[in-house]
PDB file of C-alpha atoms in Angstrom:
ATOM      1  CA  MET A  13      83.171  34.004  80.283  1.00  0.00           C
ATOM      2  CA  THR A  14      83.978  36.998  82.360  1.00  0.00           C
ATOM      3  CA  ASP A  15      82.957  38.946  85.170  1.00  0.00           C
ATOM      4  CA  HIS A  16      82.320  42.813  84.714  1.00  0.00           C
ATOM      5  CA  SER A  17      81.601  43.520  88.274  1.00  0.00           C
ATOM      6  CA  GLN A  18      85.569  44.988  88.325  1.00  0.00           C
ATOM      7  CA  GLU A  19      84.405  47.617  91.594  1.00  0.00           C
ATOM      8  CA  ALA A  20      83.065  44.919  93.354  1.00  0.00           C
ATOM      9  CA  TYR A  21      86.526  43.286  93.221  1.00  0.00           C
ATOM     10  CA  GLY A  22      89.147  45.996  92.863  1.00  0.00           C
ATOM     11  CA  GLY A  23      89.462  45.817  89.455  1.00  0.00           C
ATOM     12  CA  ILE A  24      90.293  42.288  89.495  1.00  0.00           C
ATOM     13  CA  THR A  25      88.397  40.871  85.981  1.00  0.00           C
ATOM     14  CA  THR A  26      87.869  37.020  85.650  1.00  0.00           C
ATOM     15  CA  ALA A  27      87.674  34.480  82.891  1.00  0.00           C
ATOM     16  CA  ALA A  28      87.566  31.185  82.496  1.00  0.00           C
ATOM     17  CA  ALA A  29      91.304  30.145  81.930  1.00  0.00           C
ATOM     18  CA  GLU A  30      93.505  30.011  79.159  1.00  0.00           C
ATOM     19  CA  TRP A  31      96.589  27.674  79.214  1.00  0.00           C
ATOM     20  CA  PRO A  32      99.267  30.519  78.169  1.00  0.00           C
ATOM     21  CA  ALA A  33      98.082  32.236  81.608  1.00  0.00           C
ATOM     22  CA  VAL A  34      98.182  29.717  83.083  1.00  0.00           C
ATOM     23  CA  GLU A  35     101.479  28.525  82.409  1.00  0.00           C
ATOM     24  CA  GLN A  36     102.918  32.059  83.358  1.00  0.00           C
ATOM     25  CA  LEU A  37     101.313  31.965  86.719  1.00  0.00           C
ATOM     26  CA  PHE A  38     102.226  28.898  87.758  1.00  0.00           C
ATOM     27  CA  GLY A  39     105.982  29.650  86.837  1.00  0.00           C
ATOM     28  CA  VAL A  40     108.759  27.791  87.568  1.00  0.00           C
ATOM     29  CA  ARG A  41     109.424  28.353  91.332  1.00  0.00           C
ATOM     30  CA  GLY A  42     106.598  27.457  93.898  1.00  0.00           C
ATOM     31  CA  GLU A  43     103.969  24.952  94.876  1.00  0.00           C
ATOM     32  CA  PRO A  44     101.780  25.139  91.634  1.00  0.00           C
ATOM     33  CA  SER A  45     105.323  24.603  89.475  1.00  0.00           C
ATOM     34  CA  ARG A  46     105.075  21.465  90.849  1.00  0.00           C
ATOM     35  CA  CYS A  47     101.900  19.889  91.719  1.00  0.00           C
ATOM     36  CA  TRP A  48      99.689  21.607  88.730  1.00  0.00           C
ATOM     37  CA  CYS A  49      96.812  21.075  89.935  1.00  0.00           C
ATOM     38  CA  ARG A  50      96.876  17.373  89.716  1.00  0.00           C
ATOM     39  CA  PHE A  51      96.892  16.625  93.308  1.00  0.00           C
ATOM     40  CA  PHE A  52      93.163  15.626  93.367  1.00  0.00           C
ATOM     41  CA  ALA A  53      93.131  14.385  90.292  1.00  0.00           C
ATOM     42  CA  LEU A  54      96.037  11.887  90.858  1.00  0.00           C
ATOM     43  CA  PRO A  55      94.697   9.392  93.856  1.00  0.00           C
ATOM     44  CA  GLY A  56      97.079   7.730  96.156  1.00  0.00           C
ATOM     45  CA  PRO A  57     100.852   7.254  95.019  1.00  0.00           C
ATOM     46  CA  SER A  58     100.261   8.266  91.861  1.00  0.00           C
ATOM     47  CA  PHE A  59     100.814  11.991  92.515  1.00  0.00           C
ATOM     48  CA  ALA A  60     104.154  11.469  94.055  1.00  0.00           C
ATOM     49  CA  ALA A  61     105.069   8.879  91.566  1.00  0.00           C
ATOM     50  CA  THR A  62     104.112  11.320  88.172  1.00  0.00           C
ATOM     51  CA  PRO A  63     106.890  13.974  87.384  1.00  0.00           C
ATOM     52  CA  ALA A  64     106.401  17.441  87.335  1.00  0.00           C
ATOM     53  CA  ALA A  65     106.637  18.102  84.173  1.00  0.00           C
ATOM     54  CA  ASP A  66     104.473  15.311  83.472  1.00  0.00           C
ATOM     55  CA  ARG A  67     101.647  16.663  85.481  1.00  0.00           C
ATOM     56  CA  LYS A  68     101.881  20.053  83.721  1.00  0.00           C
ATOM     57  CA  ALA A  69     101.553  18.112  80.625  1.00  0.00           C
ATOM     58  CA  GLN A  70      98.204  16.429  82.045  1.00  0.00           C
ATOM     59  CA  LEU A  71      97.167  19.809  82.677  1.00  0.00           C
ATOM     60  CA  LYS A  72      97.530  21.344  79.642  1.00  0.00           C
ATOM     61  CA  ASP A  73      95.777  18.516  78.070  1.00  0.00           C
ATOM     62  CA  LYS A  74      92.770  19.701  79.577  1.00  0.00           C
ATOM     63  CA  PHE A  75      92.655  22.636  77.328  1.00  0.00           C
ATOM     64  CA  ASP A  76      92.762  20.626  74.707  1.00  0.00           C
ATOM     65  CA  GLY A  77      89.984  18.516  72.220  1.00  0.00           C
ATOM     66  CA  GLY A  78      87.096  21.554  73.119  1.00  0.00           C
ATOM     67  CA  ARG A  79      85.652  20.517  76.730  1.00  0.00           C
ATOM     68  CA  PRO A  80      85.072  23.390  79.400  1.00  0.00           C
ATOM     69  CA  ALA A  81      88.291  25.063  80.543  1.00  0.00           C
ATOM     70  CA  PRO A  82      89.291  23.230  84.326  1.00  0.00           C
ATOM     71  CA  GLY A  83      89.013  26.422  85.939  1.00  0.00           C
ATOM     72  CA  VAL A  84      89.001  30.317  85.785  1.00  0.00           C
ATOM     73  CA  LEU A  85      91.635  33.021  85.879  1.00  0.00           C
ATOM     74  CA  ALA A  86      91.667  36.335  87.743  1.00  0.00           C
ATOM     75  CA  TYR A  87      93.433  38.912  86.141  1.00  0.00           C
ATOM     76  CA  LEU A  88      94.518  42.449  87.038  1.00  0.00           C
ATOM     77  CA  GLY A  89      96.144  45.445  84.879  1.00  0.00           C
ATOM     78  CA  GLY A  90      96.225  42.633  82.312  1.00  0.00           C
ATOM     79  CA  SER A  91      98.191  39.892  83.795  1.00  0.00           C
ATOM     80  CA  ALA A  92      96.594  37.012  85.571  1.00  0.00           C
ATOM     81  CA  VAL A  93      96.813  37.077  89.252  1.00  0.00           C
ATOM     82  CA  GLY A  94      95.271  33.789  90.216  1.00  0.00           C
ATOM     83  CA  TRP A  95      93.712  30.563  89.389  1.00  0.00           C
ATOM     84  CA  CYS A  96      91.008  28.504  90.603  1.00  0.00           C
ATOM     85  CA  ALA A  97      90.393  24.987  89.475  1.00  0.00           C
ATOM     86  CA  VAL A  98      86.719  23.633  88.999  1.00  0.00           C
ATOM     87  CA  GLU A  99      85.694  20.487  87.058  1.00  0.00           C
ATOM     88  CA  PRO A 100      82.653  18.160  87.676  1.00  0.00           C
ATOM     89  CA  ARG A 101      83.750  15.944  90.745  1.00  0.00           C
ATOM     90  CA  GLN A 102      84.201  12.817  88.974  1.00  0.00           C
ATOM     91  CA  CYS A 103      87.587  14.897  87.757  1.00  0.00           C
ATOM     92  CA  TYR A 104      89.013  14.719  91.264  1.00  0.00           C
ATOM     93  CA  PRO A 105      88.964  10.724  92.376  1.00  0.00           C
ATOM     94  CA  ARG A 106      91.505  11.761  95.413  1.00  0.00           C
ATOM     95  CA  ILE A 107      88.567  13.677  96.933  1.00  0.00           C
ATOM     96  CA  LEU A 108      86.254  10.968  96.306  1.00  0.00           C
ATOM     97  CA  ARG A 109      88.309   9.039  98.293  1.00  0.00           C
ATOM     98  CA  SER A 110      89.151  11.819 101.136  1.00  0.00           C
ATOM     99  CA  GLN A 111      88.213  10.899 104.748  1.00  0.00           C
ATOM    100  CA  VAL A 112      86.425  14.820 104.387  1.00  0.00           C
ATOM    101  CA  PHE A 113      84.030  13.296 101.513  1.00  0.00           C
ATOM    102  CA  LYS A 114      83.394  10.082 102.715  1.00  0.00           C
ATOM    103  CA  ALA A 115      82.337  11.454 106.822  1.00  0.00           C
ATOM    104  CA  ALA A 116      79.754  13.502 104.951  1.00  0.00           C
ATOM    105  CA  GLY A 117      78.079  10.578 104.064  1.00  0.00           C
ATOM    106  CA  ALA A 118      74.231  11.032 102.538  1.00  0.00           C
ATOM    107  CA  ALA A 119      75.307  15.087 102.274  1.00  0.00           C
ATOM    108  CA  VAL A 120      77.152  14.482  99.122  1.00  0.00           C
ATOM    109  CA  ASP A 121      74.808  12.707  97.516  1.00  0.00           C
ATOM    110  CA  ASP A 122      74.475  13.929  93.817  1.00  0.00           C
ATOM    111  CA  ASP A 123      70.694  14.812  94.663  1.00  0.00           C
ATOM    112  CA  GLY A 124      68.728  12.691  91.726  1.00  0.00           C
ATOM    113  CA  GLY A 125      71.422  12.981  89.657  1.00  0.00           C
ATOM    114  CA  GLY A 126      72.737  16.698  89.532  1.00  0.00           C
ATOM    115  CA  SER A 127      75.931  17.347  87.987  1.00  0.00           C
ATOM    116  CA  VAL A 128      78.028  18.192  90.706  1.00  0.00           C
ATOM    117  CA  TRP A 129      81.113  20.313  90.240  1.00  0.00           C
ATOM    118  CA  SER A 130      84.239  20.824  93.173  1.00  0.00           C
ATOM    119  CA  VAL A 131      86.128  23.854  93.896  1.00  0.00           C
ATOM    120  CA  SER A 132      89.281  21.836  94.411  1.00  0.00           C
ATOM    121  CA  CYS A 133      92.035  24.477  94.381  1.00  0.00           C
ATOM    122  CA  PHE A 134      93.357  28.036  94.389  1.00  0.00           C
ATOM    123  CA  VAL A 135      96.756  29.757  93.672  1.00  0.00           C
ATOM    124  CA  VAL A 136      96.596  33.158  94.054  1.00  0.00           C
ATOM    125  CA  ALA A 137     100.218  35.127  92.714  1.00  0.00           C
ATOM    126  CA  PRO A 138     102.347  36.957  95.659  1.00  0.00           C
ATOM    127  CA  GLY A 139     102.022  40.368  96.426  1.00  0.00           C
ATOM    128  CA  HIS A 140      97.598  39.883  95.483  1.00  0.00           C
ATOM    129  CA  ARG A 141      96.646  37.862  98.823  1.00  0.00           C
ATOM    130  CA  ARG A 142      93.907  39.086 100.873  1.00  0.00           C
ATOM    131  CA  SER A 143      92.912  41.591  98.429  1.00  0.00           C
ATOM    132  CA  GLY A 144      90.094  39.921  96.930  1.00  0.00           C
ATOM    133  CA  VAL A 145      91.121  37.776  94.274  1.00  0.00           C
ATOM    134  CA  ALA A 146      90.066  34.532  95.914  1.00  0.00           C
ATOM    135  CA  ALA A 147      86.613  36.291  96.376  1.00  0.00           C
ATOM    136  CA  ALA A 148      86.539  37.051  92.473  1.00  0.00           C
ATOM    137  CA  LEU A 149      88.034  33.361  91.558  1.00  0.00           C
ATOM    138  CA  LEU A 150      85.120  31.887  93.621  1.00  0.00           C
ATOM    139  CA  ALA A 151      82.285  34.129  91.761  1.00  0.00           C
ATOM    140  CA  ALA A 152      83.768  33.386  88.702  1.00  0.00           C
ATOM    141  CA  ALA A 153      84.021  29.815  89.586  1.00  0.00           C
ATOM    142  CA  VAL A 154      80.243  29.245  90.134  1.00  0.00           C
ATOM    143  CA  GLU A 155      79.314  31.218  87.113  1.00  0.00           C
ATOM    144  CA  HIS A 156      81.863  28.833  84.912  1.00  0.00           C
ATOM    145  CA  ALA A 157      80.053  25.188  86.093  1.00  0.00           C
ATOM    146  CA  ARG A 158      76.482  27.113  85.938  1.00  0.00           C
ATOM    147  CA  ALA A 159      77.397  27.370  82.104  1.00  0.00           C
ATOM    148  CA  ASN A 160      78.627  24.157  81.856  1.00  0.00           C
ATOM    149  CA  GLY A 161      75.571  22.638  83.373  1.00  0.00           C
ATOM    150  CA  ALA A 162      76.831  22.016  87.154  1.00  0.00           C
ATOM    151  CA  ALA A 163      73.337  21.840  89.334  1.00  0.00           C
ATOM    152  CA  VAL A 164      75.658  21.986  92.391  1.00  0.00           C
ATOM    153  CA  VAL A 165      78.809  23.371  93.366  1.00  0.00           C
ATOM    154  CA  GLU A 166      80.509  21.946  96.149  1.00  0.00           C
ATOM    155  CA  ALA A 167      84.016  23.183  98.330  1.00  0.00           C
ATOM    156  CA  TYR A 168      85.777  21.879 100.729  1.00  0.00           C
ATOM    157  CA  PRO A 169      87.365  24.393 102.505  1.00  0.00           C
ATOM    158  CA  VAL A 170      89.671  24.591 105.914  1.00  0.00           C
ATOM    159  CA  ASP A 171      87.780  26.776 109.034  1.00  0.00           C
ATOM    160  CA  PRO A 172      90.927  28.462 110.405  1.00  0.00           C
ATOM    161  CA  ALA A 173      89.234  29.304 113.735  1.00  0.00           C
ATOM    162  CA  GLN A 174      89.387  25.182 114.060  1.00  0.00           C
ATOM    163  CA  ARG A 175      92.834  24.915 112.487  1.00  0.00           C
ATOM    164  CA  PRO A 176      94.730  28.451 113.591  1.00  0.00           C
ATOM    165  CA  LYS A 177      98.111  26.878 112.673  1.00  0.00           C
ATOM    166  CA  ALA A 178      97.524  26.238 109.321  1.00  0.00           C
ATOM    167  CA  GLY A 179      99.499  28.688 107.172  1.00  0.00           C
ATOM    168  CA  PRO A 180      98.783  29.755 103.618  1.00  0.00           C
ATOM    169  CA  ALA A 181     100.079  26.417 102.429  1.00  0.00           C
ATOM    170  CA  ASP A 182      97.575  24.752 104.161  1.00  0.00           C
ATOM    171  CA  LEU A 183      94.735  26.909 102.167  1.00  0.00           C
ATOM    172  CA  TYR A 184      94.962  26.080  98.779  1.00  0.00           C
ATOM    173  CA  GLN A 185      91.469  24.545  99.263  1.00  0.00           C
ATOM    174  CA  GLY A 186      90.021  28.260 100.699  1.00  0.00           C
ATOM    175  CA  THR A 187      88.868  29.093 103.986  1.00  0.00           C
ATOM    176  CA  LEU A 188      84.958  28.408 105.780  1.00  0.00           C
ATOM    177  CA  GLY A 189      84.758  32.218 105.557  1.00  0.00           C
ATOM    178  CA  LEU A 190      85.416  32.935 101.599  1.00  0.00           C
ATOM    179  CA  PHE A 191      82.683  30.338 100.721  1.00  0.00           C
ATOM    180  CA  LEU A 192      80.087  31.488 103.243  1.00  0.00           C
ATOM    181  CA  ALA A 193      80.212  35.307 102.316  1.00  0.00           C
ATOM    182  CA  ALA A 194      79.582  33.314  98.307  1.00  0.00           C
ATOM    183  CA  GLY A 195      76.658  32.339  99.549  1.00  0.00           C
ATOM    184  CA  PHE A 196      77.495  28.681  99.885  1.00  0.00           C
ATOM    185  CA  GLU A 197      76.216  26.758 102.725  1.00  0.00           C
ATOM    186  CA  LEU A 198      77.865  24.157 105.214  1.00  0.00           C
ATOM    187  CA  VAL A 199      76.966  20.515 105.046  1.00  0.00           C
ATOM    188  CA  SER A 200      79.252  18.420 106.943  1.00  0.00           C
ATOM    189  CA  ASP A 201      81.931  19.512 109.559  1.00  0.00           C
ATOM    190  CA  ALA A 202      82.775  15.783 110.664  1.00  0.00           C
ATOM    191  CA  ILE A 203      86.060  16.029 110.167  1.00  0.00           C
ATOM    192  CA  PRO A 204      87.153  18.852 112.389  1.00  0.00           C
ATOM    193  CA  GLY A 205      88.804  22.229 111.010  1.00  0.00           C
ATOM    194  CA  ARG A 206      87.176  20.694 107.277  1.00  0.00           C
ATOM    195  CA  ALA A 207      84.226  21.297 105.617  1.00  0.00           C
ATOM    196  CA  VAL A 208      81.979  20.644 102.815  1.00  0.00           C
ATOM    197  CA  MET A 209      80.161  22.921 101.117  1.00  0.00           C
ATOM    198  CA  ARG A 210      77.348  23.627  98.097  1.00  0.00           C
ATOM    199  CA  LEU A 211      75.724  25.940  96.267  1.00  0.00           C
ATOM    200  CA  ARG A 212      72.986  25.685  93.989  1.00  0.00           C
ATOM    201  CA  PRO A 213      73.732  28.197  90.971  1.00  0.00           C
ATOM    202  CA  GLY A 214      70.599  30.187  90.003  1.00  0.00           C
TER     203      GLY A 214
END
């Protein structure tokens, strides 16, 4: 899966993630190299009890076994500059147990058993933020989910208007405006400053 709309995103291309590029993007310093996108996959104290090396191994395992990639990558000039995690919602037990999700109530039912996928995390390389990478990633994540059977794509962004003190480290789930621009609909804002949003891929 490749996004050929390079002009819309300043030359950025996207594709289903491949492990070597993810490993290079996450690097050896900073939060991505410690988390390895396992925060929502490891509920409760399990995350803190799992060493970073084991988190990395768990994410790497997601690329084995013939399953869909657990996310998408954005490339610029041949180098990976961004990652977006997107998987079936049941892959993220911490989301299912979160107050944001529980407060949404009936709004997050599976709608007749349709497959719900969750956009859980963005990583954008330093120097490439606010340059369209996140928008390109989100478009690719929706297409990746749709191509693998998603009936609904769900997200849990931050509303900076209600949380003005939220810094870059707090916005890894994306912003309300990012998802609104991509056509997502707000289904719950029961927790101030945090939204649950949905899109039915066409």
